[in-house]
Amino acid sequence: MMKTAKNMRAKAIFPGVNIFSSYLSQIYTFMTEMKRIITFLLIFSIKTAFCSQIEDAYKALSIYDYFKAKQLFYKSISKKPCHASFGLATIYYRTDNPFSNVDSAAKYIAICSTQFKDTISYSTYHINSNSIYALAQLIAQKGFQKYCSDYSVDNINHFLKHFYFANDSLLSQSFDYRDQKLVEYYLSYQSSDSLNTFLQRYPESSLYSKAKKQYFNFQYHENVDESNAAQLKTFIKQFSHNPNVFLAETKLFELTKQLHLADSLNSFIEKYSTAQTKEDAWKALYSESVKGYNAESLSTFLTKYPNYPYSESIIKEINLSQHILFPLKSSNEDYYGYVDTLGNWVIKPVYSDAMPFAEGYAAVCKNDSCYYIDKAGHKVFELYFDEAENYKNGIAIVKKETNYFLLNRSGQIISKGYQDIGEASNGLYVCQYNNLYGAINSKGEINIPFSYHKLGNFKNGYAYYLSKAYGLVDIYNETLKAQWDWVSDVDSNLMVIVKKNNKFGIMNLSEKLLLPAEYDYIAACPNNIYLVVKNNLYGFFNIKENCFVTSIDYAYNQAYESNYYSDGKYFTLVKNNEVALTNTNGKQLINFGTFANVFLTNNELMRVQRNNKFGFIDKKLKPITPIEFDIASNYENGLAIVSKNGLSQLINTQGKSLYSIKGGFIYPLNNFFYKTSLNELVGLISNKGEVLLNSEYTTIETIDAHLLRCKKTDGLYLYNAHTKTLKKI
């Protein structure tokens, strides 16, 4: 109330104050409006000026006045960044002016793209999202040609950084080119650490999978000597993520089998085996543990190994364990049946075909149908087939009508029908379906898709395939490039012999050529040695040392197999129709001219030839026999067959004759027996030269290692070499 009264008094005393205040307010309002008008006019004039500059710039550009157009675009860029940048990008892209520069074109098309707004003002100069994209792709294509043609990593990275607006196809090609170069660089170090650097730096690379596979291969070979069981076990435990654990497991299983110890096999099953080897390991354990096939040993086996997966077949085997049966054709040559070791017909000869018993069952055929029987002669499944093979690891291959199937021990078909199914290799069955090839596992599941025109059996984890050319595929369907006219199986050195334009080379699984495809022929020998032929001359290459053991200077004769030329330790050299022998150190053990020919063997004794006669020496060049035989075989299992003046002999490693026959011949039958032939009749001798059967039979055939089927004019006989008994059947 006091302030109000005071103000009223002030107004009453000074009435001019209100008039002056009103006047000042009007002046302020006027000045504010004028300032707004002046600002608008100034902005309008500036915009008009810049619009005029852009218009003039595009007019200059349209008549190829690049100097003026460029100058006007630069003056306008701060106010008209999209218009000006599009024009500058056009000038720098074109090649008909001195300003042509693809990097500058990339810079300004990128600015144009980020500044573009879809308004009418842009349409005057035909600037829209489509025209910007089209120009950007032309610039990107030119940038790609400049920076990506030489596959330089730095240049490609420059392209990826500054031409990021390129379409997906160009970017993808650029990444692929760069990554291919990077993989080659990191592969050159031949180490898992080097490849791991690539994997960590470029996890999105299209080559990541291929590089990782090579990383796993390097990791395996850096940590494993395949002949060392301890290293294999360590690798399996420490690198369980590595796919080569399968290979390590397989190699460990092979080493374990060689010990022939049931406890070692059981330890392998419990600690190291997977589905890949478990079945084989169980079978090997069974084979090592059960030797007599009698009820007691079979029962002991089941008690000791209750987890054995085929216990039912063992129980059946216990009941029939006293019967060891062999397929035998009757004397009239019409039908097959099964006999025991004493020559008794246990299963009568009523089958048109019969296979040996395997895993408790045998495949037989009768009346154009095939099925399986047990040792009692009973049919085990109510299934009939057109073809049937024996069981292996619980699986049999059968054919019904036009298709092949996998059959388990329960008589269940566990795969779809295929045009063909090959034997299992590396745990896979190669099959044909709709005229294409793939592979399935023992469960009937597809492991390798049916996309190949040809597919070989898997060996050492790989098989050849054919698409437009030959390549390699592993058990995980990872492929090596199809670029060859032919490829060999992957050998134990993990090398493959390749062929291109009728020339051969050697390639590793990193697709690196250890020998270029320029040789006429290449063949593997033992101990990392390869026979190499060029222009009808040969030499030897050591793949482990990556060098030639000898020069390519020796006369090649394709009639001889590769094992004639080298056993991996010694090398036969042929020159001017003379033969020499050297070792891996290059020392000449047999000089040229000493012998007409030298034949290497897998033992310490060598067959030599001089003046069309044969004899034997050891690796220390000590004579074992005189060089006097007309015919001589290599030593096998400590014995050789020689002939002189119509007298054939079986000799031992001291050159002593164990048996001789005049006017007849001696033939190896198996590791234990030799067949003699005289006057078109045959007999049998042991590997000690003992006469078991006189030469009075028309045929003698092995049924198993010590059981033989013998036939003469008065009938059919069974000879048991263990008991040395002959029984007429």
XYZ file of C-alpha atoms in Angstrom:
729
model
C 0.000 0.000 0.000
C 2.869 2.361 0.783
C 4.617 1.744 -2.587
C 1.403 2.242 -4.516
C 0.673 5.533 -2.848
C 4.260 6.647 -3.428
C 4.117 5.843 -7.146
C 0.843 7.655 -7.539
C 2.344 10.644 -5.997
C 5.314 10.532 -8.355
C 3.098 10.400 -11.418
C 1.063 13.309 -10.100
C 4.171 15.424 -9.489
C 5.967 14.424 -12.893
C 3.292 13.833 -15.589
C 5.955 14.047 -18.502
C 7.684 10.881 -17.447
C 5.000 8.631 -18.893
C 5.049 10.432 -22.256
C 8.850 10.120 -22.590
C 8.831 6.472 -21.679
C 6.242 5.720 -24.332
C 8.314 7.533 -26.952
C 11.448 5.588 -26.108
C 9.531 2.329 -26.379
C 8.313 3.187 -29.873
C 11.832 4.074 -31.019
C 13.178 0.736 -29.706
C 10.464 -1.202 -31.481
C 11.194 0.571 -34.755
C 14.919 -0.027 -34.507
C 14.407 -3.739 -33.764
C 12.193 -4.170 -36.814
C 14.666 -2.352 -39.041
C 17.493 -4.569 -37.819
C 15.468 -7.675 -38.662
C 14.665 -6.356 -42.143
C 18.299 -5.430 -42.817
C 19.486 -8.878 -41.617
C 16.971 -10.646 -43.841
C 17.975 -8.541 -46.842
C 21.642 -9.267 -46.154
C 21.080 -13.015 -45.846
C 18.935 -13.044 -48.942
C 21.561 -11.174 -50.920
C 24.263 -13.589 -49.731
C 22.131 -16.635 -50.562
C 21.371 -15.167 -53.919
C 25.068 -14.591 -54.478
C 25.959 -18.189 -53.522
C 23.119 -19.554 -55.586
C 24.464 -17.527 -58.462
C 27.961 -18.972 -57.840
C 26.680 -22.573 -57.834
C 24.660 -21.938 -60.951
C 27.666 -20.360 -62.663
C 29.870 -23.216 -61.509
C 27.593 -25.842 -63.037
C 27.285 -23.771 -66.225
C 31.089 -23.691 -66.411
C 31.219 -27.411 -65.766
C 28.685 -28.067 -68.513
C 30.982 -26.377 -71.087
C 34.089 -28.074 -69.631
C 35.524 -24.875 -68.179
C 37.079 -26.822 -65.338
C 39.261 -23.976 -64.043
C 36.301 -21.648 -63.485
C 34.006 -24.412 -62.261
C 36.557 -25.614 -59.723
C 37.185 -22.074 -58.445
C 33.467 -21.334 -58.037
C 32.775 -24.677 -56.363
C 35.504 -24.050 -53.780
C 34.057 -20.556 -53.066
C 30.621 -22.064 -52.545
C 31.564 -25.114 -50.491
C 31.107 -23.515 -47.061
C 27.533 -22.519 -47.819
C 26.568 -25.143 -50.358
C 28.647 -28.189 -49.321
C 26.548 -30.789 -51.091
C 26.217 -28.866 -54.399
C 29.865 -27.878 -54.450
C 31.197 -31.263 -53.365
C 29.213 -33.061 -56.065
C 30.689 -30.724 -58.663
C 34.231 -31.071 -57.311
C 33.879 -34.872 -57.161
C 32.799 -34.808 -60.830
C 35.809 -32.695 -61.858
C 38.304 -34.851 -59.931
C 36.758 -38.067 -61.272
C 36.985 -37.028 -64.907
C 40.236 -37.591 -66.811
C 39.828 -34.822 -69.404
C 41.214 -32.110 -67.127
C 44.458 -31.454 -65.246
C 42.737 -31.802 -61.888
C 41.900 -35.534 -62.274
C 42.560 -37.188 -58.889
C 40.615 -40.180 -57.658
C 41.460 -39.576 -53.978
C 40.090 -36.011 -54.168
C 37.033 -37.346 -55.967
C 36.536 -39.826 -53.106
C 36.896 -37.059 -50.509
C 34.252 -34.818 -52.068
C 31.719 -37.493 -52.983
C 31.880 -38.583 -49.340
C 31.153 -34.982 -48.211
C 28.329 -34.752 -50.742
C 26.766 -37.979 -49.453
C 26.813 -36.868 -45.814
C 25.485 -33.357 -46.603
C 22.741 -34.379 -48.992
C 19.143 -33.596 -48.108
C 16.408 -34.445 -50.529
C 15.119 -30.967 -51.418
C 14.008 -29.275 -54.635
C 17.133 -27.082 -54.806
C 19.265 -30.126 -55.571
C 17.117 -31.335 -58.422
C 18.071 -28.287 -60.499
C 21.559 -29.761 -60.864
C 20.346 -33.380 -61.032
C 21.734 -34.088 -57.587
C 19.784 -36.865 -55.921
C 20.464 -40.044 -54.020
C 20.709 -42.063 -57.256
C 23.116 -39.695 -59.010
C 25.290 -39.403 -55.890
C 25.404 -43.200 -55.560
C 26.170 -43.671 -59.255
C 29.062 -41.184 -59.159
C 30.332 -42.708 -55.912
C 30.465 -46.174 -57.514
C 32.310 -44.856 -60.563
C 34.849 -43.232 -58.249
C 35.070 -46.395 -56.162
C 35.667 -48.515 -59.279
C 38.501 -46.231 -60.366
C 39.929 -46.316 -56.841
C 39.714 -50.101 -56.843
C 41.642 -50.296 -60.122
C 44.322 -47.975 -58.764
C 44.820 -49.422 -55.288
C 43.758 -53.045 -55.496
C 45.305 -54.215 -58.753
C 48.712 -55.029 -57.223
C 47.254 -56.724 -54.092
C 49.460 -54.569 -51.851
C 48.112 -54.709 -48.291
C 48.839 -50.989 -47.677
C 47.159 -49.940 -50.919
C 44.121 -52.108 -50.302
C 43.813 -50.717 -46.761
C 44.002 -47.204 -48.254
C 41.124 -48.111 -50.557
C 39.054 -49.571 -47.717
C 39.630 -46.440 -45.599
C 38.959 -43.756 -48.228
C 36.533 -45.527 -50.555
C 34.290 -46.998 -47.879
C 31.226 -45.973 -49.904
C 32.015 -48.618 -52.553
C 29.356 -51.273 -53.118
C 29.437 -54.572 -51.237
C 30.944 -56.454 -54.173
C 33.994 -54.173 -54.443
C 34.477 -54.076 -50.700
C 34.197 -57.843 -50.490
C 36.776 -58.298 -53.254
C 39.083 -55.831 -51.534
C 38.837 -57.606 -48.213
C 39.427 -60.946 -49.943
C 42.502 -59.656 -51.809
C 43.917 -58.142 -48.648
C 43.221 -61.174 -46.505
C 44.679 -63.542 -49.121
C 47.882 -61.519 -49.094
C 47.916 -61.445 -45.308
C 47.351 -65.193 -45.064
C 50.206 -65.805 -47.498
C 52.410 -63.543 -45.409
C 51.581 -65.234 -42.124
C 51.802 -68.694 -43.706
C 55.330 -67.941 -44.871
C 56.477 -68.186 -41.246
C 55.174 -71.779 -41.102
C 54.119 -71.461 -37.464
C 50.892 -71.559 -35.487
C 51.830 -68.359 -33.607
C 52.063 -66.430 -36.863
C 48.667 -67.638 -38.079
C 47.163 -66.977 -34.664
C 48.163 -63.325 -35.090
C 46.094 -63.206 -38.283
C 43.136 -64.928 -36.605
C 43.117 -62.447 -33.730
C 43.495 -59.380 -35.954
C 41.032 -60.379 -38.660
C 38.240 -62.459 -37.093
C 35.742 -61.307 -39.757
C 37.925 -62.379 -42.685
C 36.373 -64.668 -45.290
C 39.624 -66.652 -45.052
C 39.313 -67.063 -41.307
C 38.129 -70.666 -41.540
C 40.884 -71.665 -43.951
C 43.554 -69.900 -41.885
C 42.261 -71.516 -38.708
C 42.500 -74.928 -40.308
C 46.134 -74.263 -41.216
C 46.707 -72.947 -37.699
C 45.425 -76.223 -36.290
C 47.657 -78.200 -38.671
C 50.746 -76.215 -37.653
C 49.819 -76.580 -33.992
C 49.552 -80.344 -34.434
C 52.879 -80.816 -36.180
C 54.686 -78.434 -33.814
C 53.628 -80.472 -30.812
C 53.473 -84.032 -32.089
C 55.897 -86.663 -33.223
C 53.467 -89.311 -34.457
C 55.774 -92.088 -33.314
C 55.769 -90.740 -29.744
C 52.760 -91.955 -27.729
C 53.431 -89.537 -24.848
C 53.284 -86.512 -27.173
C 50.086 -87.778 -28.773
C 48.455 -88.184 -25.353
C 49.553 -84.701 -24.271
C 48.203 -83.191 -27.475
C 44.814 -84.884 -27.065
C 44.478 -83.512 -23.521
C 45.903 -80.006 -24.057
C 44.474 -79.231 -27.494
C 41.033 -80.789 -27.374
C 39.684 -77.919 -29.527
C 42.017 -78.836 -32.385
C 40.278 -80.980 -35.074
C 43.534 -82.888 -35.496
C 42.787 -84.523 -32.155
C 41.079 -87.135 -34.346
C 44.339 -87.736 -36.193
C 46.284 -87.849 -32.919
C 43.759 -90.291 -31.507
C 44.037 -92.500 -34.594
C 47.843 -92.456 -34.488
C 47.813 -93.212 -30.765
C 45.450 -96.107 -31.397
C 47.790 -97.481 -34.057
C 50.741 -97.267 -31.665
C 48.710 -98.856 -28.884
C 47.638 -101.740 -31.121
C 51.272 -102.441 -31.917
C 51.926 -103.125 -28.224
C 49.468 -106.056 -28.334
C 48.596 -105.449 -24.655
C 44.966 -105.618 -23.499
C 45.593 -103.272 -20.545
C 47.056 -100.611 -22.848
C 44.036 -100.859 -25.145
C 41.644 -100.607 -22.201
C 43.483 -97.514 -20.946
C 43.218 -95.994 -24.430
C 39.453 -96.662 -24.506
C 38.902 -95.087 -21.086
C 41.146 -92.025 -21.528
C 41.571 -91.184 -25.184
C 39.103 -92.895 -27.468
C 36.074 -91.174 -28.978
C 33.404 -92.379 -31.340
C 36.019 -92.283 -34.092
C 38.128 -95.103 -32.643
C 36.114 -96.610 -29.821
C 34.586 -99.422 -31.855
C 37.925 -100.397 -33.387
C 39.566 -100.181 -29.965
C 36.976 -102.465 -28.406
C 37.423 -104.943 -31.240
C 41.189 -104.841 -30.818
C 40.824 -105.324 -27.061
C 38.557 -108.282 -27.676
C 41.023 -109.736 -30.156
C 43.967 -109.327 -27.765
C 42.087 -110.636 -24.712
C 40.252 -113.586 -26.242
C 42.648 -115.938 -27.951
C 41.068 -119.368 -27.570
C 37.426 -118.514 -28.338
C 36.358 -120.943 -25.606
C 33.561 -120.360 -23.136
C 35.914 -119.696 -20.241
C 37.957 -116.990 -21.975
C 34.839 -115.328 -23.399
C 33.140 -115.276 -19.980
C 36.299 -113.894 -18.378
C 36.361 -111.142 -20.990
C 32.752 -110.100 -20.263
C 33.431 -110.113 -16.518
C 36.541 -107.978 -16.883
C 35.014 -105.597 -19.464
C 31.277 -105.334 -18.692
C 30.974 -102.201 -20.873
C 31.862 -104.062 -24.038
C 29.254 -102.807 -26.543
C 28.670 -106.170 -28.228
C 28.019 -108.304 -25.171
C 25.061 -110.071 -26.794
C 27.216 -111.327 -29.643
C 29.766 -112.486 -27.061
C 27.064 -114.426 -25.237
C 26.077 -116.080 -28.505
C 29.732 -116.687 -29.261
C 30.102 -118.380 -25.892
C 27.407 -120.821 -26.853
C 29.060 -121.515 -30.189
C 32.667 -120.896 -29.186
C 33.654 -124.508 -29.657
C 32.850 -124.134 -33.356
C 35.489 -122.550 -35.555
C 33.951 -122.658 -38.987
C 35.229 -122.003 -42.485
C 33.332 -121.690 -45.775
C 34.086 -124.559 -48.116
C 32.897 -125.491 -51.576
C 31.633 -129.037 -51.968
C 33.433 -131.598 -54.098
C 31.004 -131.158 -56.987
C 31.854 -127.406 -57.008
C 28.179 -126.468 -56.805
C 27.477 -125.219 -53.289
C 29.169 -123.780 -50.205
C 28.813 -124.844 -46.616
C 30.905 -124.540 -43.436
C 33.322 -127.029 -41.937
C 35.136 -127.106 -38.626
C 38.881 -127.594 -38.221
C 38.416 -131.352 -38.309
C 36.776 -131.274 -41.721
C 33.249 -131.969 -40.515
C 30.348 -130.305 -42.272
C 28.750 -128.242 -39.498
C 26.565 -126.260 -41.892
C 25.678 -128.246 -44.988
C 26.708 -127.003 -48.452
C 23.450 -125.479 -49.654
C 24.560 -121.923 -50.506
C 25.483 -120.568 -53.930
C 27.957 -118.279 -52.176
C 29.250 -117.954 -48.613
C 31.620 -115.591 -46.828
C 33.781 -116.272 -43.755
C 32.287 -115.596 -40.336
C 33.008 -112.111 -39.034
C 31.810 -110.705 -35.732
C 29.646 -113.780 -35.225
C 27.754 -113.623 -38.524
C 28.391 -114.678 -42.106
C 26.768 -113.452 -45.308
C 25.409 -116.268 -47.508
C 23.418 -116.379 -50.750
C 20.742 -118.849 -51.792
C 18.079 -118.760 -54.495
C 19.303 -115.348 -55.685
C 18.873 -113.852 -52.198
C 21.501 -113.003 -49.573
C 21.130 -112.963 -45.792
C 23.074 -113.506 -42.556
C 23.490 -116.668 -40.490
C 25.115 -117.483 -37.160
C 27.407 -120.431 -36.468
C 24.445 -122.693 -35.881
C 23.342 -122.039 -39.453
C 20.317 -120.031 -38.311
C 19.198 -116.933 -40.164
C 19.675 -114.021 -37.757
C 17.398 -111.412 -39.425
C 14.210 -111.758 -41.404
C 15.755 -109.633 -44.124
C 16.854 -110.583 -47.627
C 19.191 -108.681 -49.909
C 20.477 -108.828 -53.470
C 24.051 -108.414 -52.176
C 25.520 -108.584 -48.682
C 29.019 -107.991 -47.302
C 30.478 -109.125 -43.994
C 30.288 -107.031 -40.864
C 33.122 -104.660 -39.998
C 32.948 -102.763 -36.734
C 29.274 -103.620 -36.365
C 28.252 -102.338 -39.805
C 27.619 -104.209 -43.050
C 26.969 -102.880 -46.556
C 23.962 -104.468 -48.279
C 22.152 -103.973 -51.573
C 18.412 -104.185 -52.068
C 17.113 -103.777 -55.602
C 19.093 -100.813 -57.010
C 20.205 -99.204 -53.739
C 22.920 -99.824 -51.168
C 22.384 -99.370 -47.411
C 24.227 -99.587 -44.085
C 22.973 -102.364 -41.791
C 23.743 -102.573 -38.069
C 24.155 -105.746 -36.042
C 20.538 -105.619 -34.949
C 19.430 -105.952 -38.553
C 18.332 -102.322 -38.818
C 18.920 -100.325 -41.983
C 20.472 -97.113 -40.667
C 21.060 -95.150 -43.863
C 19.066 -94.006 -46.842
C 19.556 -95.803 -50.136
C 22.528 -94.897 -52.341
C 23.645 -95.832 -55.835
C 26.875 -97.110 -54.312
C 28.594 -97.295 -50.906
C 32.340 -97.849 -50.555
C 34.161 -99.465 -47.680
C 34.708 -97.345 -44.575
C 37.837 -95.184 -44.604
C 38.770 -92.762 -41.826
C 35.352 -93.501 -40.313
C 33.436 -92.430 -43.435
C 31.658 -94.302 -46.221
C 31.934 -92.650 -49.629
C 28.566 -92.910 -51.409
C 26.973 -92.019 -54.724
C 23.565 -90.329 -54.825
C 21.867 -88.819 -57.885
C 25.177 -89.344 -59.729
C 27.002 -87.098 -57.242
C 29.336 -88.186 -54.442
C 29.479 -87.474 -50.716
C 30.175 -89.403 -47.512
C 28.258 -90.671 -44.494
C 29.377 -91.882 -41.071
C 28.637 -95.202 -39.373
C 25.345 -93.793 -38.111
C 24.156 -93.035 -41.634
C 24.521 -89.264 -41.106
C 25.837 -87.132 -43.971
C 29.308 -85.766 -43.203
C 30.263 -84.700 -46.721
C 27.453 -83.183 -48.844
C 26.661 -84.814 -52.178
C 28.150 -82.133 -54.404
C 31.153 -83.805 -56.043
C 31.400 -85.459 -59.467
C 33.924 -87.907 -57.997
C 35.138 -88.586 -54.474
C 37.928 -90.946 -53.443
C 38.313 -92.900 -50.219
C 39.650 -90.912 -47.287
C 43.270 -91.528 -46.324
C 45.118 -89.591 -43.645
C 42.035 -87.392 -43.264
C 41.701 -86.397 -46.949
C 40.162 -87.641 -50.189
C 40.407 -86.379 -53.740
C 37.320 -84.796 -55.297
C 36.398 -83.744 -58.813
C 34.336 -80.721 -59.744
C 35.665 -78.972 -62.843
C 39.153 -80.085 -61.792
C 40.660 -82.238 -59.049
C 41.180 -81.007 -55.495
C 41.244 -82.354 -51.930
C 38.575 -82.400 -49.238
C 39.026 -83.371 -45.589
C 36.644 -85.271 -43.317
C 35.103 -81.932 -42.214
C 34.323 -80.948 -45.841
C 37.009 -78.264 -45.896
C 38.379 -78.162 -49.437
C 41.640 -77.367 -51.143
C 41.214 -75.606 -54.457
C 40.238 -77.753 -57.440
C 42.981 -76.805 -59.886
C 44.635 -80.053 -60.963
C 44.194 -82.619 -63.720
C 44.851 -85.370 -61.138
C 45.856 -85.681 -57.479
C 47.149 -88.648 -55.487
C 45.965 -89.727 -52.067
C 47.441 -87.753 -49.177
C 50.360 -89.852 -47.999
C 51.736 -90.420 -44.505
C 53.946 -87.332 -44.945
C 50.734 -85.303 -45.465
C 51.919 -84.596 -48.999
C 50.055 -85.016 -52.260
C 51.364 -85.570 -55.764
C 49.579 -83.303 -58.256
C 49.361 -83.289 -62.039
C 48.805 -80.363 -64.401
C 49.216 -80.352 -68.179
C 50.641 -83.877 -67.953
C 53.356 -82.745 -65.503
C 53.729 -83.743 -61.860
C 54.611 -81.837 -58.688
C 54.426 -82.219 -54.897
C 52.108 -80.048 -52.779
C 51.572 -79.827 -49.028
C 48.217 -79.305 -47.348
C 48.819 -75.548 -47.185
C 48.620 -75.702 -50.994
C 52.306 -74.818 -51.263
C 54.212 -76.541 -54.040
C 57.362 -78.166 -52.674
C 58.159 -79.224 -56.230
C 56.503 -77.371 -59.126
C 54.413 -79.312 -61.621
C 57.158 -79.692 -64.198
C 58.207 -83.339 -63.850
C 57.225 -86.307 -66.006
C 56.555 -88.615 -63.056
C 56.787 -88.598 -59.245
C 56.320 -91.553 -56.872
C 56.611 -91.847 -53.097
C 59.255 -94.061 -51.517
C 59.681 -94.808 -47.772
C 61.267 -92.383 -45.270
C 60.206 -89.065 -46.876
C 61.875 -89.921 -50.191
C 60.251 -89.297 -53.589
C 61.350 -90.645 -56.951
C 61.377 -87.769 -59.469
C 61.552 -88.294 -63.245
C 62.236 -85.709 -65.951
C 63.206 -86.297 -69.587
C 63.547 -90.057 -68.910
C 66.064 -89.352 -66.138
C 65.422 -89.797 -62.440
C 66.679 -88.631 -59.066
C 65.486 -88.505 -55.457
C 63.943 -85.694 -53.424
C 63.739 -85.614 -49.594
C 60.496 -83.897 -48.643
C 61.486 -83.473 -45.000
C 64.785 -81.785 -45.803
C 63.222 -80.064 -48.837
C 66.197 -80.888 -51.034
C 67.336 -83.332 -53.692
C 69.280 -86.325 -52.379
C 70.705 -86.948 -55.826
C 70.742 -85.068 -59.094
C 68.297 -86.070 -61.858
C 70.870 -87.854 -63.948
C 69.941 -91.535 -64.007
C 68.256 -93.637 -66.682
C 64.620 -94.305 -65.757
C 62.856 -97.547 -66.690
C 59.110 -97.390 -66.077
C 58.926 -101.193 -66.000
C 60.253 -101.060 -62.439
C 58.170 -100.007 -59.430
C 59.403 -97.200 -57.168
C 60.554 -99.722 -54.530
C 63.115 -100.988 -57.045
C 64.804 -97.589 -57.009
C 64.765 -96.887 -53.270
C 63.715 -98.351 -49.937
C 64.167 -94.963 -48.257
C 67.652 -95.825 -47.005
C 69.401 -96.972 -50.157
C 69.239 -95.711 -53.726
C 69.679 -97.681 -56.915
C 71.345 -95.590 -59.618
C 71.276 -96.654 -63.277
C 73.577 -95.069 -65.836
C 74.898 -96.298 -69.176
C 73.329 -99.732 -68.512
C 75.293 -100.009 -65.277
C 73.979 -99.992 -61.709
C 75.334 -98.473 -58.492
C 73.992 -98.291 -54.935
C 74.315 -95.317 -52.543
C 72.987 -94.481 -49.084
C 71.343 -91.325 -47.746
C 74.749 -89.786 -47.046
C 75.686 -90.116 -50.700
C 78.235 -92.826 -50.055
C 78.526 -95.229 -52.960
C 78.209 -98.760 -51.560
C 78.225 -100.576 -54.894
C 80.178 -99.040 -57.752
C 78.988 -98.869 -61.328
C 79.945 -101.965 -63.256
C 80.004 -104.347 -60.272
C 76.587 -105.845 -61.047
C 74.212 -105.715 -63.982
C 71.339 -105.112 -61.598
C 70.593 -104.715 -57.877
C 67.167 -105.382 -56.350
C 66.433 -103.743 -53.002
C 64.240 -105.596 -50.496
C 62.602 -104.796 -47.187
C 65.214 -106.826 -45.365
C 68.996 -106.904 -45.164
C 69.473 -109.203 -48.160
C 69.597 -107.980 -51.738
C 69.184 -109.852 -55.004
C 71.881 -109.026 -57.577
C 72.372 -109.911 -61.226
C 75.481 -110.435 -63.315
C 75.818 -112.078 -66.734
C 72.110 -113.012 -66.682
C 72.590 -114.933 -63.426
C 71.210 -114.102 -59.990
C 72.525 -114.329 -56.455
C 72.268 -112.641 -53.064
C 74.407 -110.310 -50.948
C 73.742 -108.516 -47.664
C 73.809 -104.752 -47.085
C 77.481 -105.020 -46.120
C 78.109 -106.504 -49.599
C 78.937 -109.934 -48.169
C 77.931 -112.729 -50.602
C 75.146 -114.984 -49.333
C 75.030 -117.232 -52.394
C 77.032 -117.505 -55.592
C 75.668 -115.561 -58.563
C 74.610 -118.701 -60.424
C 70.824 -118.989 -60.503
C 68.739 -118.755 -63.663
C 65.736 -117.469 -61.711
C 65.548 -116.000 -58.192
C 62.898 -114.268 -56.132
C 63.537 -111.669 -53.443
C 63.713 -112.875 -49.865
C 60.342 -112.830 -48.117
C 59.958 -113.969 -44.505
C 63.557 -115.140 -44.538
C 63.164 -117.424 -47.571
C 63.811 -117.160 -51.297
C 62.968 -119.364 -54.279
C 65.779 -120.006 -56.765
C 66.182 -122.197 -59.833
C 69.237 -123.529 -61.644
C 69.389 -126.000 -64.506
C 65.768 -127.016 -63.915
C 66.276 -127.529 -60.180
C 64.038 -125.289 -58.034
C 65.039 -124.727 -54.410
C 63.764 -123.015 -51.282
C 66.755 -121.411 -49.504
C 67.181 -119.642 -46.162
C 69.134 -116.466 -45.336
C 72.387 -118.422 -45.139
C 71.848 -119.674 -48.684
C 71.150 -123.211 -47.464
C 68.673 -125.261 -49.476
C 65.696 -126.397 -47.375
C 63.875 -128.142 -50.218
C 64.502 -128.829 -53.908
C 62.476 -130.219 -56.788
C 63.776 -131.228 -60.196
C 61.680 -130.306 -63.192
C 59.062 -128.627 -61.006
C 58.316 -125.272 -59.457
C 57.831 -123.768 -56.016
C 55.255 -121.035 -55.290
C 54.621 -119.110 -52.053
C 51.160 -119.875 -50.670
C 51.217 -117.797 -47.468
C 53.693 -117.009 -44.680
C 53.753 -120.646 -43.574
C 53.456 -122.789 -46.692
C 54.753 -123.200 -50.211
C 53.052 -125.023 -53.034
C 55.044 -127.356 -55.247
C 54.140 -128.196 -58.823
C 55.274 -131.203 -60.804
C 53.680 -132.688 -63.914
C 50.598 -130.442 -63.503
C 49.982 -131.760 -59.981
C 50.630 -129.830 -56.798
C 51.881 -130.582 -53.315
C 52.612 -128.696 -50.098
C 55.763 -127.954 -48.078
C 56.237 -125.956 -44.885
C 58.430 -122.881 -44.511
C 61.044 -125.228 -43.068
C 61.113 -127.315 -46.227
C 59.154 -130.211 -44.722
C 56.969 -132.090 -47.206
C 53.406 -131.967 -45.929
C 51.559 -133.193 -49.022
C 53.047 -134.926 -52.032
C 52.505 -133.518 -55.529
C 49.372 -135.522 -56.292
C 46.587 -132.925 -56.027
C 44.924 -130.941 -58.788
C 44.413 -127.872 -56.545
C 45.465 -126.743 -53.077
C 43.854 -123.580 -51.675
C 44.143 -121.925 -48.272
C 40.998 -121.586 -46.185
C 42.800 -119.904 -43.322
C 46.436 -119.733 -42.204
C 46.666 -123.448 -41.300
C 43.663 -125.031 -43.004
C 43.783 -125.975 -46.680
C 41.282 -127.258 -49.237
C 42.850 -129.974 -51.358
C 41.321 -131.645 -54.367
C 42.390 -134.653 -56.422
C 40.671 -137.017 -58.792
C 39.061 -139.140 -56.104
C 37.504 -136.287 -54.166
C 37.893 -133.334 -51.819
C 40.180 -133.246 -48.760
C 40.780 -130.902 -45.851
C 44.325 -130.596 -44.516
C 44.908 -129.248 -40.982
C 48.513 -128.106 -40.700
C 48.293 -127.784 -36.910
C 47.382 -131.436 -36.452
C 48.938 -132.530 -39.760
C 45.804 -134.502 -40.532
C 44.185 -134.995 -43.911
C 40.493 -135.791 -44.062
C 38.371 -136.637 -47.050
C 35.127 -134.683 -47.109
